[in-house]
Amino acid sequence: MFLINCPYCGERDQSEFISGGEAHIARPKQPTELNDDQWAEYLFMRKNIKGIQFERWNHAHGCRKWFNVARDTSNDKIEKIYKMGEQPPKL
Amino acid sequence: MSKNLRINNKQFVDETRKLSFIFNGKKLYGYKGDTLASALLSNDIHLVGRSFKYHRPRGIMTSGSEEPNAILQIGNDDALTDPNVRATEIELYDGLICNSQNCWPSVKFDIGGINNFLSPLLPAGFYYKTFMWPASFWEKYEYFIRKSAGLGKSPTKQDPDMYDHRYMHCDILIVGGGVSGLIAAKIASDDNKKVLLLEDKELLGGSLIYDDNDTSKIDNQKSSEWLKKLIENIKNDKNIIIKTRTSVAAYHNYNFLLARQNLTDHLSVNDRNNKIRQRLYKIRAKKVIISTGAIERPQVFHNNDRPGIMLASAVKKYIDYYGVRCGLENVIFTNNDSAYETALSLHKSGTKLNAIIDIRANSSSEIVNKVKSLGIQIYWNHTVVNTKGYKRINKITIMKLNDNGNDVVGKKIELNCDCLAISGGWTPMVHLFTQSGGKLKFDNKDNIFVPDKTNLNQLSIGSAKGDFELDDVLKNSIKDTKKFLQIENSNFDKIDVKCSKEKEKKNIWLLPSDKPLSKTKPFLDYQNDSTAKDIKLALREGFKSIEHVKRYTTTGMGTDQGKLANMHALGIVADTTNTNMGDLGTTTFRPPYTPLTFGTIVGRNVGQFFDIFRKTPMHDWHVDNNANFENVGQWKRAWYYPKDGESMHDAVQRESKAARESSGILDASTLGKIDIQGTDANEFLNRVYTNAWSKLQIGKCRYGLMLNEDGMVYDDGVTTKIGENHYLMTTTTGGAANVMSKLEDYLQTEWPELDVFLTSVTDHYATASVCGPNAKKIINKIFKDLDLSDESFPHMSFKEVKLGNINCRIMRISFTGELSYEINVEASYGKYIWEKCIEAGKEFNITPYGTETMHLLRAEKGFIIVGQDTDGTMTPVDLQMDWIISKKKYDFIGKRSLYRSDTIREDRKQLVGLLTDDPNEILEEGAQIVKDENRKPVNMLGHVTSSYFSPTLKKSIALAVLKEGKKLKGQKLLVPMIDKTIKVTVSDTVFLDKENERING
């Protein structure tokens, strides 16, 4: 169980958070313009990499804010935490 | 005590406190300070159990948590008995009752012992190979295999003991209170760090505390004396919290550790009342220092498992700590210097030591020279080739090793002994290090795996790191701790340590014998009865990975998790396959380090604390009125209210009839409620619901369906426009929290530009829903000034009124199809308004109904329940609810998915009604629907999702999801059950009041 440094509340136990999967997958602005394949790409396709992965996390049992986490999936080391809307860091 | 096995040793055992205990029905005595093992040994009892597979007699082998044999059933109470307790770990208390396991009728005469003679027929993989065929016989085999599996007996009654959980935080966590851990604790404390020191035994000090060896000196004092002063110092240190009898079970990432503290297991049963038995510490440490020490390895030779064969270090501890001789005719068999300390302890206590067998050619270290000078016979370059004595060792046979160490030569020599102390070197306890993700490296000099790389802020010191001699242990512990804590100087910097240094090393994983391997039994894993032969067999049969060898032979899989066996297994695999042990790697070390009780794991979360349960403000009324409850999420909802011993069916029939014919009342407080405000609230609703919200007027309500982005129905409920930019959304009871999370997610991440604020108000309001033809009259009695006419207060509208000082929000909405009013009040008035309704409704036979009747009533109307009639694979089109999908809206969550190639398939499962040909036959929910039950395999078309007997329609009705259901209306289908096949006809989903006349009363 790891520790997550919530950008609004500070460092808390992982049990206070929920994971929201891969980050930076924006909902298409005009879904109706997309064909089935393009929509399926948004809807279903997610990366599952060994190494640094950008993820969304939510402080569900705290401030309930969503934010982004760059986490190394091989050892759960968190490289960077940044707010929603910010660009992913170069790691 | 017929033999004189106790020697005077008052230091750790209190001979003034005699304790009685019962072993296999026999009353015996020991002293305060004994473990059960030392007390048994002092009564000359070695034979305590039978091995798992061959039922060979086995004795106490160790003095710690690595014990493979002496695992006993403690207690004889159905609720309190504990299986598989290591006699070497449990402290003796007055009245302790224990029994041997895995033997019948008794440990001395065990029928299963016949397996020992059948052992050539029971090699590794025996079960896999034998019970494969014929496959149909498996059921018969299974019974017998299960009967012979397992060791102790589980308690059969609920555990009455109390357990506890506690969080702890510290700067430095030190695991293991031996000399290196104590030094590290002191250094850290002197640097003003908050230290938590855990020790699994009752006393600090590790093995040095009872060391009486004159060859090791610290600062010119006897090492144990020096250590005692350090312990006193540490006990008075305010920076150090010490927890003894506390064993770390698991070391997780980010320095999160779980430790179990035994609080009452050492007390007599009467002294345990109202005390917490065990406590689980959840520890978060900034830095962790592992000083868990090392355990001694046995040696692997023919018949190395007889009672009376023990680790040399254990023999030494039983003498020096407990004052117990393990035998009167001792022989030591070693490959290293440490067993010579046992020789000195035996000598000092006046215990006979017949000989030392050493596989090395010679040794000239200080300690060996000292033993030589005592005139003890040492057989250099010899090995034990056999042992005798079924229930207790009485003889050993030794032979000389050849120059390569791979065979024996010369004449056999027989020696008498009743205790054989063996030592095959030492293995660092790296379990916690590897659990934490640390990587090991192999040290060819000592044939050990030692900690190497780690991602965590941790350090291994002492013999856990591979330092075994006192000067290395102390000096490296000091040096490494200082570096780890970034400290320049410590009070230990000038420490002066003297000890004997080992000069010769030799290790043979599988010792040679005069017999071929196939004729010998050199045990590796004592508990699982796996031998060196089994390892070689597994390799011959093609198992190469050490993980496969482990599973095939079960080596290292018992309650001791191979603490003694693993290194030899690895060594033999490496030797046989000509692999370097470092390349071979180890099997995975998994938590817990030693077994935990279930009680410790669950702590206080038992009984009513197992899960949170939520009660509505009217809950007590439901209890007083004989309601049965159902769990909906965490809520306790009134399910039905049986009267005069009614069955559930009868109660539901009565309740639903009353609701249709006069009036019923439902506690709807559990529905999720979200207060939505902001200038973009309307736009927000348009985006999250499938239907249009733009034209909703203040004071009106609207039913909405919410989808996931994949187009599948997620939740539903009625939302009311309370004011300009102010809405109250209701959700399903079970979906409330998820809907809230989902809406917050979209607002924060996809549409941060929207001015919308969400507040969960589920708990803030209580809801009484009054329905039925007389509902209007009842509401009128309570709210006399309220105009309830259809013009002023039509269906799907809302009014805010006052009842005295109570603000009431009344919605005229209906889930039953009847005229219906939902009165929402602040939660604290919930019971008041409920009782008010009951009182006003008395003359109309107002009948409280529960969730079951609610389900029936809505099913008659064909209203879905999300989660019952849907399962995350149903689109609104599948539900025949096309009417709720706005054609005009450009976008809403899930819209694009409604015309994916998959969702527009016409042969999807669709919601339909089902009527049974026999109107009294009620279908089972979940039952499968087929067209032709004779064509195999039977093609299943769908299943029943809701099914009830409608008292109003006087027939059974059901909802179902059915492949191409829309096209099948009027078709006859079959619902096969285990004892009959029910004929059904596909129907419309609305069974009652298709014209919707009832909602107007």
Coordinates of C-alpha atoms in Angstrom, one line a residue, chain A residues 1-3 13-14 18 25-36 39-40 42-44 56 58 64-66 75-78 84, chain B residues 167 252-254 256 284 455 687 709-711 737 740-741 744-746 748-751 890-897 899-902:
Chain A
M1 CA 0.0 0.0 0.0
F2 CA 1.6 3.2 -1.1
L3 CA 1.4 6.9 0.0
D13 CA -2.5 6.5 2.6
Q14 CA -3.5 4.9 -0.6
I18 CA -9.4 5.4 -5.9
I25 CA -7.7 10.6 -22.6
A26 CA -9.9 13.5 -23.3
R27 CA -13.5 12.9 -24.1
P28 CA -13.9 13.8 -27.8
K29 CA -15.6 17.2 -28.3
Q30 CA -17.7 15.9 -31.2
P31 CA -18.4 12.2 -30.6
T32 CA -21.0 12.1 -33.4
E33 CA -18.2 13.0 -35.9
L34 CA -16.3 9.9 -35.1
N35 CA -16.6 6.5 -36.8
D36 CA -16.9 3.3 -34.8
W39 CA -15.0 6.0 -30.9
A40 CA -13.8 2.5 -29.8
Y42 CA -11.5 6.4 -27.0
L43 CA -13.9 4.1 -25.2
F44 CA -11.9 0.9 -24.8
R56 CA -5.9 9.6 -12.8
N58 CA -9.2 10.7 -6.9
R64 CA -12.7 14.2 -3.6
K65 CA -10.5 16.0 -6.1
W66 CA -9.2 14.3 -9.2
N75 CA 7.6 -0.7 -8.3
D76 CA 4.7 1.7 -7.5
K77 CA 7.1 4.6 -7.2
I78 CA 5.3 7.9 -7.8
M84 CA -6.1 18.1 -13.7
Chain B
Y167 CA -1.7 2.4 13.3
H252 CA 5.0 -3.9 1.9
N253 CA 6.0 -1.2 -0.4
Y254 CA 6.5 2.4 0.9
F256 CA 4.3 -0.2 5.3
R284 CA 4.4 3.3 8.4
N455 CA 14.0 0.7 -3.8
R687 CA -25.2 16.1 -20.7
E709 CA -20.1 6.2 -22.1
D710 CA -20.4 2.7 -23.5
G711 CA -24.2 3.3 -23.9
A737 CA -22.3 6.9 -4.3
M740 CA -22.0 11.1 -7.3
S741 CA -18.4 10.1 -8.1
E744 CA -17.9 14.8 -10.0
D745 CA -15.5 13.1 -12.3
Y746 CA -17.1 14.7 -15.4
Q748 CA -13.7 18.1 -12.7
T749 CA -12.1 16.5 -15.6
E750 CA -14.2 16.9 -18.8
W751 CA -16.3 20.0 -18.2
Y890 CA -26.2 17.0 -29.9
D891 CA -24.5 15.0 -27.2
F892 CA -24.9 13.2 -23.8
I893 CA -22.9 10.6 -22.0
G894 CA -23.2 7.4 -24.0
K895 CA -25.0 8.8 -27.0
R896 CA -22.3 7.9 -29.5
S897 CA -22.3 4.3 -28.3
Y899 CA -25.3 3.5 -32.7
R900 CA -22.1 1.4 -32.6
S901 CA -22.3 -1.7 -34.8
D902 CA -22.7 -3.8 -31.7

